[in-house]
Amino acid sequence: MGTSIKALLMASAMAVTIGSAHAATLRVGLQDDPDSLDPAASGTYTGRIVFAAMCDKLVDINANLEIVPQLATAWTWNDKGTDVTFTLRSGVTFQDGTPFDAAAVKFNIERMTTLKDSKRKAELAPIDTVEVVDPTHVIFHLKGPFAPLLSVLSDRAGMMVSPTAAQKGGEFATNPVCSGPYMLKARKQRDSITLDKYAGYWNADSIGYDEIQYLIIPDSTVRLSRLQAGDLEVAERIAPTDLATVRSDNKLALHSSPGLAVSHLMINVGNGEKAKTPIGTDPRLRKALELSLDRNVINQVAFNGEFIPDNQMIPSSSAFYSKSHPIPARDVEKAKALIAEVGGAAPKLEITYENSLTDGRVAQIIQALASEAGFDVQLLPLETTSAIQRYLAGDFQAYIGNWSGRADPDPTLYAFFGSDGSQNVNKYKNPEMDKTLVAARQASDEATRRQLYEKATDIYLTDLPTIPLYHPNWFYGARADVTGITIFPDGILRVQGVKPAK
């Protein structure tokens, strides 16, 4: 073989290599199809995973749940805790070229608090006005002290979208424009979401792939099979029963973290006709249902003991966890006594849930355990999008909810138990709970907040508008040649630093 031919082949090989690297795609298997791709209107966990690649936030959290800079590089509070001044990162642009500055921050906060379908209104309600000081400084004037503000801004409420794009009119969610490392290329409902790398990203050196494809694969077994076959680089929510398979495969890597999330059985107590059931109207029956369950059995049978059974919405790793409210032991006789005290026929209950392998197992275990106490439980598995639509509309008697949790207790407890909470789809109302949650928001010292959340825990475990079941740990499977994956307790796949191995 002549030198010229060798050189030609080498050049061709290099061209293929360079071309492959240039076209590097990160394929991520998601369990659910996200809902709206507008951070103001989104309400799903998988939506947060996609947003992590599209939309930077004012602040983020780290693995220790500490608040760290993202679009805001620094912040200072006034002495009363009613004003916070942010210093903004310079040289940032949205994906349509619009500059990111203080005016854009003001626009975003006002948009999220006034947009008709915004789910961020309650989260941002403590903000009174936003003042633009100069292009890189903005002041949030609060109605009163609000301790969880930075934690709130570390999620969708802190995501910045392009004012230019948002003011064009039309459905923003079909063509979202943010300032993150990737921008929307295409979406096929219930199938895939494809993102292209944004060349103007302020932290471009941290981005290792030119494209991300999120593929909607509800069945965890199928996600794992495609990961093993090399059809995916990453798969979220590996089932606990499949962990041994991942751990024993040297072509795969397992990335995990203790979670802030909670899985719970929400009871419709106030939303429409489906709340008008014996269990929806009488807390004694909800207590009876809880006593009929054995959370340890659910964990062992459904999850090989890999999760953390619990009766609280906040995980035990939180400083605000209530140690005075332990998990009640299963007591079938006491459950039967409560049912007899209420009287009438066997209480009926229909449980709606997303037709995933894990939720299906949990639903069947609940059905079996509750029936031993005298409950007549019917199961209604639905395709994910339909299930979420019913959930958001409050169109259920009971629903197996999966909440990804937050670093501060407020975004969880206020969202589910505040009268105007964004996740209060079962329309639970308790004036004393509202008063307690508002006081906890306004308290500036941790000791006072602990006391208030202790009281809040006592209230919701008495009323039981939802029955917490367990806290999942986060398990991501990945190909071993994907580097830089770190999963934080919020369970979100952050793409900064994720790169193909050289």
Short mmCIF file of C-alpha atoms in Angstrom, two decimals:
data_model
loop_
_atom_site.label_atom_id
_atom_site.label_comp_id
_atom_site.label_asym_id
_atom_site.label_seq_id
_atom_site.Cartn_x
_atom_site.Cartn_y
_atom_site.Cartn_z
CA MET A 1 0.00 0.00 0.00
CA GLY A 2 1.48 3.27 -1.06
CA THR A 3 2.04 6.17 1.26
CA SER A 4 -0.57 8.27 -0.51
CA ILE A 5 -3.22 5.55 -0.12
CA LYS A 6 -2.39 5.12 3.57
CA ALA A 7 -2.62 8.86 4.07
CA LEU A 8 -5.96 8.91 2.29
CA LEU A 9 -7.35 6.12 4.48
CA MET A 10 -6.03 7.78 7.62
CA ALA A 11 -7.56 11.04 6.55
CA SER A 12 -10.86 9.27 5.88
CA ALA A 13 -10.73 7.58 9.28
CA MET A 14 -10.00 10.90 10.96
CA ALA A 15 -12.87 12.49 9.08
CA VAL A 16 -15.24 9.75 10.27
CA THR A 17 -13.98 10.16 13.84
CA ILE A 18 -14.32 13.91 13.75
CA GLY A 19 -17.72 13.59 12.12
CA SER A 20 -18.90 11.14 14.80
CA ALA A 21 -17.66 13.38 17.58
CA HIS A 22 -19.30 16.35 15.95
CA ALA A 23 -22.56 14.49 15.73
CA ALA A 24 -22.35 13.09 19.28
CA THR A 25 -25.84 12.54 20.60
CA LEU A 26 -26.82 11.80 24.18
CA ARG A 27 -29.91 9.59 24.16
CA VAL A 28 -31.79 9.58 27.44
CA GLY A 29 -34.68 7.25 28.22
CA LEU A 30 -37.44 8.95 30.23
CA GLN A 31 -40.30 7.21 31.98
CA ASP A 32 -42.84 9.93 31.27
CA ASP A 33 -43.60 12.45 28.57
CA PRO A 34 -43.17 15.92 30.07
CA ASP A 35 -46.20 18.20 29.99
CA SER A 36 -45.70 21.84 29.04
CA LEU A 37 -42.22 22.98 27.99
CA ASP A 38 -42.92 26.39 29.46
CA PRO A 39 -41.35 26.53 32.95
CA ALA A 40 -44.23 28.73 34.07
CA ALA A 41 -46.79 26.06 33.23
CA SER A 42 -44.89 22.81 33.76
CA GLY A 43 -45.88 20.37 36.49
CA THR A 44 -43.99 17.13 35.83
CA TYR A 45 -40.75 15.66 37.14
CA THR A 46 -39.50 14.62 33.71
CA GLY A 47 -40.17 18.16 32.53
CA ARG A 48 -37.60 19.29 35.10
CA ILE A 49 -35.04 16.90 33.57
CA VAL A 50 -35.54 18.42 30.12
CA PHE A 51 -35.52 21.96 31.49
CA ALA A 52 -32.15 21.27 33.12
CA ALA A 53 -30.70 21.18 29.61
CA MET A 54 -32.76 24.03 28.17
CA CYS A 55 -33.31 26.65 30.82
CA ASP A 56 -30.75 28.01 33.26
CA LYS A 57 -31.99 29.34 36.58
CA LEU A 58 -30.97 32.26 38.74
CA VAL A 59 -29.51 29.82 41.27
CA ASP A 60 -29.04 26.08 41.59
CA ILE A 61 -28.32 23.57 44.35
CA ASN A 62 -25.28 21.36 44.78
CA ALA A 63 -25.03 17.77 46.02
CA ASN A 64 -25.20 19.03 49.63
CA LEU A 65 -28.40 20.97 48.90
CA GLU A 66 -26.59 24.28 49.26
CA ILE A 67 -27.64 27.18 47.04
CA VAL A 68 -25.00 27.94 44.38
CA PRO A 69 -24.77 30.52 41.57
CA GLN A 70 -26.03 29.97 38.06
CA LEU A 71 -27.36 33.06 36.22
CA ALA A 72 -27.01 35.06 39.44
CA THR A 73 -23.45 35.11 40.70
CA ALA A 74 -24.12 36.66 44.11
CA TRP A 75 -26.96 37.88 46.35
CA THR A 76 -27.36 39.88 49.53
CA TRP A 77 -30.31 40.30 51.92
CA ASN A 78 -31.29 43.39 53.83
CA ASP A 79 -31.48 43.20 57.62
CA LYS A 80 -35.25 42.66 57.68
CA GLY A 81 -35.11 39.81 55.19
CA THR A 82 -37.53 41.63 52.89
CA ASP A 83 -35.17 42.64 50.04
CA VAL A 84 -32.65 40.55 48.16
CA THR A 85 -30.27 42.05 45.61
CA PHE A 86 -28.93 39.77 42.88
CA THR A 87 -25.78 40.32 40.87
CA LEU A 88 -26.29 38.82 37.43
CA ARG A 89 -23.82 37.01 35.22
CA SER A 90 -22.54 39.17 32.35
CA GLY A 91 -22.31 38.10 28.73
CA VAL A 92 -25.26 35.71 28.80
CA THR A 93 -27.72 35.57 25.92
CA PHE A 94 -30.93 33.69 25.34
CA GLN A 95 -31.01 31.18 22.51
CA ASP A 96 -32.55 33.78 20.16
CA GLY A 97 -29.74 36.24 20.87
CA THR A 98 -31.71 38.40 23.31
CA PRO A 99 -29.39 39.64 26.10
CA PHE A 100 -29.99 38.30 29.59
CA ASP A 101 -30.08 41.23 32.02
CA ALA A 102 -31.97 42.69 34.95
CA ALA A 103 -34.87 43.76 32.75
CA ALA A 104 -35.24 40.15 31.58
CA VAL A 105 -35.36 38.98 35.21
CA LYS A 106 -38.08 41.51 36.02
CA PHE A 107 -40.04 40.40 32.95
CA ASN A 108 -39.79 36.73 33.90
CA ILE A 109 -40.92 37.15 37.50
CA GLU A 110 -43.84 39.34 36.47
CA ARG A 111 -44.77 36.86 33.72
CA MET A 112 -44.78 33.91 36.08
CA THR A 113 -46.91 35.75 38.63
CA THR A 114 -49.50 37.01 36.14
CA LEU A 115 -49.69 34.42 33.35
CA LYS A 116 -53.15 32.83 33.39
CA ASP A 117 -51.96 29.21 33.46
CA SER A 118 -48.82 29.76 35.52
CA LYS A 119 -48.16 27.13 38.19
CA ARG A 120 -45.54 29.36 39.77
CA LYS A 121 -47.94 31.98 41.13
CA ALA A 122 -48.12 30.55 44.63
CA GLU A 123 -44.36 29.93 44.75
CA LEU A 124 -43.60 33.55 43.83
CA ALA A 125 -46.52 35.19 45.62
CA PRO A 126 -44.27 36.56 48.40
CA ILE A 127 -42.55 38.83 45.84
CA ASP A 128 -44.09 42.30 45.79
CA THR A 129 -42.08 44.07 43.10
CA VAL A 130 -38.86 43.65 41.13
CA GLU A 131 -36.59 46.67 40.73
CA VAL A 132 -34.02 47.00 37.97
CA VAL A 133 -30.94 48.74 39.37
CA ASP A 134 -28.75 48.42 36.29
CA PRO A 135 -28.23 45.69 33.67
CA THR A 136 -26.46 43.37 36.11
CA HIS A 137 -28.28 44.13 39.38
CA VAL A 138 -31.88 43.53 40.33
CA ILE A 139 -33.72 43.78 43.66
CA PHE A 140 -36.62 41.57 44.71
CA HIS A 141 -38.81 43.49 47.17
CA LEU A 142 -40.83 40.99 49.22
CA LYS A 143 -44.18 41.47 50.94
CA GLY A 144 -42.55 40.12 54.09
CA PRO A 145 -39.70 37.82 55.07
CA PHE A 146 -39.72 34.66 52.94
CA ALA A 147 -37.03 32.18 53.94
CA PRO A 148 -37.51 29.66 51.08
CA LEU A 149 -37.05 32.20 48.25
CA LEU A 150 -33.64 31.02 47.02
CA SER A 151 -34.77 27.40 47.16
CA VAL A 152 -37.84 28.34 45.10
CA LEU A 153 -35.64 30.09 42.55
CA SER A 154 -33.45 26.98 42.21
CA ASP A 155 -36.28 25.29 40.32
CA ARG A 156 -38.69 26.30 37.54
CA ALA A 157 -39.67 29.56 39.24
CA GLY A 158 -36.07 30.73 38.75
CA MET A 159 -35.80 29.69 35.09
CA MET A 160 -35.42 32.59 32.70
CA VAL A 161 -37.06 32.61 29.26
CA SER A 162 -36.44 35.06 26.44
CA PRO A 163 -38.71 38.11 26.79
CA THR A 164 -38.53 38.53 23.00
CA ALA A 165 -39.85 35.03 22.37
CA ALA A 166 -42.43 35.15 25.15
CA GLN A 167 -43.91 38.40 23.86
CA LYS A 168 -44.31 37.15 20.30
CA GLY A 169 -47.62 35.59 21.14
CA GLY A 170 -48.77 32.10 20.34
CA GLU A 171 -48.07 29.03 22.41
CA PHE A 172 -44.66 29.59 24.01
CA ALA A 173 -44.42 25.95 25.11
CA THR A 174 -44.26 24.77 21.49
CA ASN A 175 -41.22 26.95 20.82
CA PRO A 176 -39.57 27.70 24.16
CA VAL A 177 -36.46 29.89 24.19
CA CYS A 178 -34.27 29.95 27.30
CA SER A 179 -30.61 30.58 28.09
CA GLY A 180 -29.50 27.00 28.79
CA PRO A 181 -26.96 24.92 26.87
CA TYR A 182 -29.48 23.24 24.57
CA MET A 183 -32.43 24.57 22.59
CA LEU A 184 -35.52 22.80 21.32
CA LYS A 185 -35.19 21.23 17.86
CA ALA A 186 -38.22 18.97 17.65
CA ARG A 187 -40.86 17.32 19.79
CA LYS A 188 -43.05 14.33 19.00
CA GLN A 189 -45.75 13.97 21.61
CA ARG A 190 -45.41 10.81 23.69
CA ASP A 191 -42.34 9.83 21.65
CA SER A 192 -39.31 12.13 21.84
CA ILE A 193 -37.86 15.56 22.48
CA THR A 194 -34.72 16.57 20.58
CA LEU A 195 -32.44 19.43 21.61
CA ASP A 196 -29.54 21.05 19.74
CA LYS A 197 -26.51 22.55 21.43
CA TYR A 198 -26.69 26.32 21.74
CA ALA A 199 -23.41 27.68 20.36
CA GLY A 200 -23.71 30.91 22.34
CA TYR A 201 -23.99 29.25 25.76
CA TRP A 202 -22.00 31.10 28.42
CA ASN A 203 -20.50 27.86 29.80
CA ALA A 204 -19.95 26.08 26.49
CA ASP A 205 -16.78 24.26 27.60
CA SER A 206 -18.87 22.16 30.02
CA ILE A 207 -21.03 20.74 27.22
CA GLY A 208 -19.94 17.45 25.71
CA TYR A 209 -22.71 16.49 23.29
CA ASP A 210 -24.02 18.27 20.22
CA GLU A 211 -27.52 16.92 20.59
CA ILE A 212 -29.74 15.36 23.22
CA GLN A 213 -32.64 13.06 22.45
CA TYR A 214 -35.07 12.35 25.26
CA LEU A 215 -36.97 9.20 24.34
CA ILE A 216 -40.23 8.43 26.14
CA ILE A 217 -40.08 4.79 27.30
CA PRO A 218 -42.59 4.15 30.11
CA ASP A 219 -41.55 0.54 30.78
CA SER A 220 -38.43 0.41 32.97
CA THR A 221 -37.58 -3.07 31.66
CA VAL A 222 -37.55 -1.77 28.09
CA ARG A 223 -35.43 1.23 29.12
CA LEU A 224 -32.86 -1.11 30.62
CA SER A 225 -32.90 -3.41 27.58
CA ARG A 226 -32.25 -0.50 25.26
CA LEU A 227 -29.48 0.76 27.52
CA GLN A 228 -27.86 -2.68 27.44
CA ALA A 229 -28.19 -2.80 23.66
CA GLY A 230 -26.51 0.58 23.25
CA ASP A 231 -29.66 2.29 22.01
CA LEU A 232 -29.50 4.69 24.96
CA GLU A 233 -26.61 6.40 26.72
CA VAL A 234 -28.65 7.08 29.89
CA ALA A 235 -31.86 5.70 31.38
CA GLU A 236 -33.59 7.31 34.35
CA ARG A 237 -35.40 5.52 37.16
CA ILE A 238 -33.85 2.09 36.86
CA ALA A 239 -36.19 -0.25 38.72
CA PRO A 240 -34.78 -1.52 42.03
CA THR A 241 -35.38 -5.07 40.82
CA ASP A 242 -32.97 -4.37 37.91
CA LEU A 243 -30.15 -2.87 39.94
CA ALA A 244 -28.23 -6.14 40.18
CA THR A 245 -28.25 -6.38 36.38
CA VAL A 246 -26.71 -2.93 36.01
CA ARG A 247 -24.17 -3.48 38.77
CA SER A 248 -22.93 -6.71 37.20
CA ASP A 249 -22.54 -5.33 33.65
CA ASN A 250 -19.11 -3.76 33.06
CA LYS A 251 -20.46 -1.88 30.05
CA LEU A 252 -22.88 -0.01 32.29
CA ALA A 253 -22.56 2.32 35.24
CA LEU A 254 -25.03 3.03 38.02
CA HIS A 255 -25.41 6.61 39.26
CA SER A 256 -27.52 7.04 42.38
CA SER A 257 -28.43 9.43 45.15
CA PRO A 258 -30.66 9.45 48.20
CA GLY A 259 -33.74 11.33 47.19
CA LEU A 260 -35.91 14.20 48.32
CA ALA A 261 -38.81 12.60 46.52
CA VAL A 262 -41.90 11.03 48.03
CA SER A 263 -44.49 8.63 46.70
CA HIS A 264 -47.89 9.07 48.29
CA LEU A 265 -51.52 8.07 47.97
CA MET A 266 -53.46 11.29 47.53
CA ILE A 267 -57.13 11.22 48.50
CA ASN A 268 -59.58 13.56 46.81
CA VAL A 269 -61.08 15.42 49.76
CA GLY A 270 -62.58 18.46 48.07
CA ASN A 271 -62.41 18.54 44.30
CA GLY A 272 -65.74 17.84 42.61
CA GLU A 273 -67.98 14.79 42.63
CA LYS A 274 -65.12 12.32 43.15
CA ALA A 275 -64.44 13.86 46.54
CA LYS A 276 -67.93 12.91 47.69
CA THR A 277 -66.99 9.44 48.84
CA PRO A 278 -66.92 8.09 52.39
CA ILE A 279 -63.14 8.07 52.43
CA GLY A 280 -62.96 11.53 50.89
CA THR A 281 -65.24 13.03 53.51
CA ASP A 282 -64.29 11.16 56.68
CA PRO A 283 -60.68 11.30 58.01
CA ARG A 284 -61.36 8.23 60.18
CA LEU A 285 -61.58 6.11 57.04
CA ARG A 286 -58.39 7.62 55.72
CA LYS A 287 -56.73 6.68 59.01
CA ALA A 288 -58.19 3.19 58.70
CA LEU A 289 -56.71 2.92 55.21
CA GLU A 290 -53.30 3.97 56.49
CA LEU A 291 -53.47 1.42 59.31
CA SER A 292 -54.31 -1.32 56.84
CA LEU A 293 -51.02 -0.72 54.99
CA ASP A 294 -47.56 -2.02 55.74
CA ARG A 295 -44.99 0.29 54.19
CA ASN A 296 -42.16 -2.19 54.83
CA VAL A 297 -44.00 -4.82 52.82
CA ILE A 298 -44.47 -2.34 49.97
CA ASN A 299 -40.74 -1.56 50.02
CA GLN A 300 -39.63 -5.18 50.14
CA VAL A 301 -42.07 -6.60 47.60
CA ALA A 302 -42.05 -3.76 45.08
CA PHE A 303 -38.52 -2.42 45.48
CA ASN A 304 -36.33 -5.16 46.93
CA GLY A 305 -35.90 -2.99 50.02
CA GLU A 306 -33.96 -0.34 48.03
CA PHE A 307 -36.25 2.57 48.99
CA ILE A 308 -37.08 4.18 52.34
CA PRO A 309 -40.56 3.51 53.75
CA ASP A 310 -42.00 6.54 55.53
CA ASN A 311 -45.19 8.31 56.59
CA GLN A 312 -43.98 11.88 55.99
CA MET A 313 -43.68 14.04 52.89
CA ILE A 314 -40.22 15.28 53.93
CA PRO A 315 -37.38 12.70 53.98
CA SER A 316 -35.54 11.91 57.18
CA SER A 317 -32.37 13.51 55.75
CA SER A 318 -34.02 16.93 56.11
CA ALA A 319 -33.40 19.08 59.18
CA PHE A 320 -37.18 19.65 59.23
CA TYR A 321 -38.15 15.99 59.49
CA SER A 322 -40.42 15.28 62.46
CA LYS A 323 -38.95 12.61 64.74
CA SER A 324 -42.07 12.69 66.92
CA HIS A 325 -44.26 11.20 64.18
CA PRO A 326 -42.92 7.70 63.52
CA ILE A 327 -44.45 5.30 61.02
CA PRO A 328 -47.57 3.76 62.56
CA ALA A 329 -47.41 -0.02 62.67
CA ARG A 330 -49.91 -1.92 60.60
CA ASP A 331 -53.02 -2.58 62.71
CA VAL A 332 -55.78 -4.32 60.76
CA GLU A 333 -58.03 -4.74 63.80
CA LYS A 334 -57.91 -1.03 64.60
CA ALA A 335 -58.60 -0.27 60.94
CA LYS A 336 -61.66 -2.53 61.06
CA ALA A 337 -62.80 -0.82 64.25
CA LEU A 338 -62.61 2.60 62.62
CA ILE A 339 -64.57 1.34 59.60
CA ALA A 340 -67.22 -0.08 61.96
CA GLU A 341 -67.33 3.21 63.88
CA VAL A 342 -68.14 5.08 60.67
CA GLY A 343 -70.70 2.44 59.70
CA GLY A 344 -72.19 1.57 56.34
CA ALA A 345 -71.01 -0.81 53.67
CA ALA A 346 -67.41 -1.65 52.94
CA PRO A 347 -65.77 1.62 51.89
CA LYS A 348 -65.00 1.70 48.19
CA LEU A 349 -62.02 3.37 46.67
CA GLU A 350 -60.75 3.70 43.11
CA ILE A 351 -56.99 4.27 42.82
CA THR A 352 -55.76 5.98 39.66
CA TYR A 353 -52.10 5.72 38.70
CA GLU A 354 -49.65 5.94 35.84
CA ASN A 355 -49.33 2.52 34.29
CA SER A 356 -45.67 2.07 35.17
CA LEU A 357 -44.24 -1.15 36.53
CA THR A 358 -43.47 0.37 39.93
CA ASP A 359 -46.76 2.18 40.50
CA GLY A 360 -48.63 -0.88 39.27
CA ARG A 361 -46.91 -3.06 41.88
CA VAL A 362 -47.60 -0.55 44.64
CA ALA A 363 -51.25 -0.27 43.66
CA GLN A 364 -51.71 -4.05 43.72
CA ILE A 365 -50.05 -4.33 47.13
CA ILE A 366 -52.26 -1.56 48.54
CA GLN A 367 -55.31 -3.30 47.10
CA ALA A 368 -54.38 -6.59 48.74
CA LEU A 369 -53.48 -5.11 52.14
CA ALA A 370 -56.49 -2.77 52.34
CA SER A 371 -58.91 -5.54 51.42
CA GLU A 372 -57.87 -7.43 54.57
CA ALA A 373 -59.27 -4.53 56.60
CA GLY A 374 -62.51 -4.43 54.62
CA PHE A 375 -61.83 -1.87 51.89
CA ASP A 376 -63.12 -2.50 48.37
CA VAL A 377 -60.29 -1.14 46.23
CA GLN A 378 -60.51 -0.88 42.46
CA LEU A 379 -57.48 -0.05 40.31
CA LEU A 380 -57.43 2.31 37.34
CA PRO A 381 -54.07 2.27 35.51
CA LEU A 382 -53.81 4.89 32.78
CA GLU A 383 -51.27 5.87 30.17
CA THR A 384 -49.03 8.55 31.66
CA THR A 385 -50.36 11.62 29.87
CA SER A 386 -53.97 10.69 30.58
CA ALA A 387 -53.16 9.94 34.21
CA ILE A 388 -51.41 13.29 34.68
CA GLN A 389 -54.30 15.13 33.03
CA ARG A 390 -56.71 13.51 35.48
CA TYR A 391 -54.39 14.30 38.37
CA LEU A 392 -54.07 17.97 37.47
CA ALA A 393 -57.84 18.20 37.01
CA GLY A 394 -58.50 16.49 40.35
CA ASP A 395 -60.45 13.84 38.46
CA PHE A 396 -59.79 10.90 40.82
CA GLN A 397 -60.83 9.37 44.12
CA ALA A 398 -57.28 8.42 45.03
CA TYR A 399 -54.06 8.84 43.06
CA ILE A 400 -50.55 7.46 43.48
CA GLY A 401 -48.49 10.62 43.24
CA ASN A 402 -44.74 10.86 42.80
CA TRP A 403 -43.27 14.19 43.88
CA SER A 404 -39.60 14.83 43.25
CA GLY A 405 -39.18 16.96 46.38
CA ARG A 406 -37.22 20.11 47.04
CA ALA A 407 -34.30 21.11 49.26
CA ASP A 408 -36.52 23.32 51.45
CA PRO A 409 -39.73 21.88 52.95
CA ASP A 410 -41.86 24.82 51.83
CA PRO A 411 -42.12 23.95 48.11
CA THR A 412 -43.40 20.51 49.12
CA LEU A 413 -45.63 21.24 52.10
CA TYR A 414 -47.09 24.50 50.82
CA ALA A 415 -47.59 23.06 47.34
CA PHE A 416 -49.66 20.13 48.64
CA PHE A 417 -51.29 21.49 51.79
CA GLY A 418 -51.58 25.24 51.29
CA SER A 419 -55.07 26.16 50.12
CA ASP A 420 -53.61 27.79 46.99
CA GLY A 421 -50.72 25.36 46.62
CA SER A 422 -49.78 24.43 43.07
CA GLN A 423 -50.13 20.68 43.77
CA ASN A 424 -53.22 20.93 45.94
CA VAL A 425 -55.34 19.28 43.25
CA ASN A 426 -57.45 17.41 45.82
CA LYS A 427 -58.55 20.81 47.25
CA TYR A 428 -57.51 20.18 50.83
CA LYS A 429 -58.23 23.16 53.06
CA ASN A 430 -57.37 23.72 56.69
CA PRO A 431 -57.08 27.33 57.94
CA GLU A 432 -54.73 26.30 60.74
CA MET A 433 -52.45 24.60 58.22
CA ASP A 434 -52.45 27.72 56.04
CA LYS A 435 -51.58 29.86 59.04
CA THR A 436 -48.75 27.52 60.06
CA LEU A 437 -47.23 27.26 56.58
CA VAL A 438 -47.28 31.03 56.08
CA ALA A 439 -45.62 31.56 59.47
CA ALA A 440 -42.91 29.05 58.52
CA ARG A 441 -42.26 30.98 55.30
CA GLN A 442 -41.82 34.21 57.22
CA ALA A 443 -39.65 32.87 60.05
CA SER A 444 -36.01 33.81 59.62
CA ASP A 445 -34.40 31.36 62.06
CA GLU A 446 -34.25 27.60 61.57
CA ALA A 447 -35.37 26.71 65.11
CA THR A 448 -38.67 28.54 64.67
CA ARG A 449 -39.20 26.98 61.28
CA ARG A 450 -38.59 23.52 62.74
CA GLN A 451 -41.30 24.09 65.36
CA LEU A 452 -43.76 25.27 62.74
CA TYR A 453 -43.10 22.36 60.39
CA GLU A 454 -43.49 20.03 63.36
CA LYS A 455 -46.96 21.46 63.80
CA ALA A 456 -47.71 21.23 60.08
CA THR A 457 -46.70 17.57 60.12
CA ASP A 458 -49.07 16.90 62.98
CA ILE A 459 -51.92 18.57 61.10
CA TYR A 460 -51.53 16.71 57.81
CA LEU A 461 -50.95 13.35 59.51
CA THR A 462 -54.22 13.90 61.38
CA ASP A 463 -56.25 15.05 58.37
CA LEU A 464 -54.48 12.67 55.96
CA PRO A 465 -55.41 14.34 52.67
CA THR A 466 -52.61 12.18 51.37
CA ILE A 467 -50.88 9.10 52.76
CA PRO A 468 -47.09 9.20 52.25
CA LEU A 469 -45.71 5.74 51.43
CA TYR A 470 -41.97 5.85 50.77
CA HIS A 471 -39.02 7.95 49.60
CA PRO A 472 -37.36 6.54 46.49
CA ASN A 473 -33.65 6.73 45.93
CA TRP A 474 -32.61 7.91 42.48
CA PHE A 475 -31.09 5.31 40.18
CA TYR A 476 -29.78 6.26 36.74
CA GLY A 477 -28.20 3.68 34.46
CA ALA A 478 -25.67 4.82 31.88
CA ARG A 479 -23.22 3.42 29.41
CA ALA A 480 -19.83 3.18 31.04
CA ASP A 481 -18.30 5.40 28.36
CA VAL A 482 -20.41 8.38 29.40
CA THR A 483 -18.49 10.48 31.90
CA GLY A 484 -19.36 13.32 34.24
CA ILE A 485 -22.78 12.19 35.47
CA THR A 486 -23.57 13.27 39.03
CA ILE A 487 -27.06 12.85 40.41
CA PHE A 488 -28.09 15.22 43.20
CA PRO A 489 -30.85 14.50 45.74
CA ASP A 490 -33.39 16.29 43.51
CA GLY A 491 -32.98 13.48 40.96
CA ILE A 492 -32.32 15.78 38.01
CA LEU A 493 -29.83 14.85 35.29
CA ARG A 494 -27.64 17.93 34.84
CA VAL A 495 -25.87 17.92 31.47
CA GLN A 496 -23.03 20.29 32.32
CA GLY A 497 -19.90 18.17 32.49
CA VAL A 498 -21.49 15.11 30.87
CA LYS A 499 -19.26 14.01 28.00
CA PRO A 500 -18.40 10.93 25.96
CA ALA A 501 -15.21 9.23 27.11
CA LYS A 502 -12.24 10.00 24.91
#
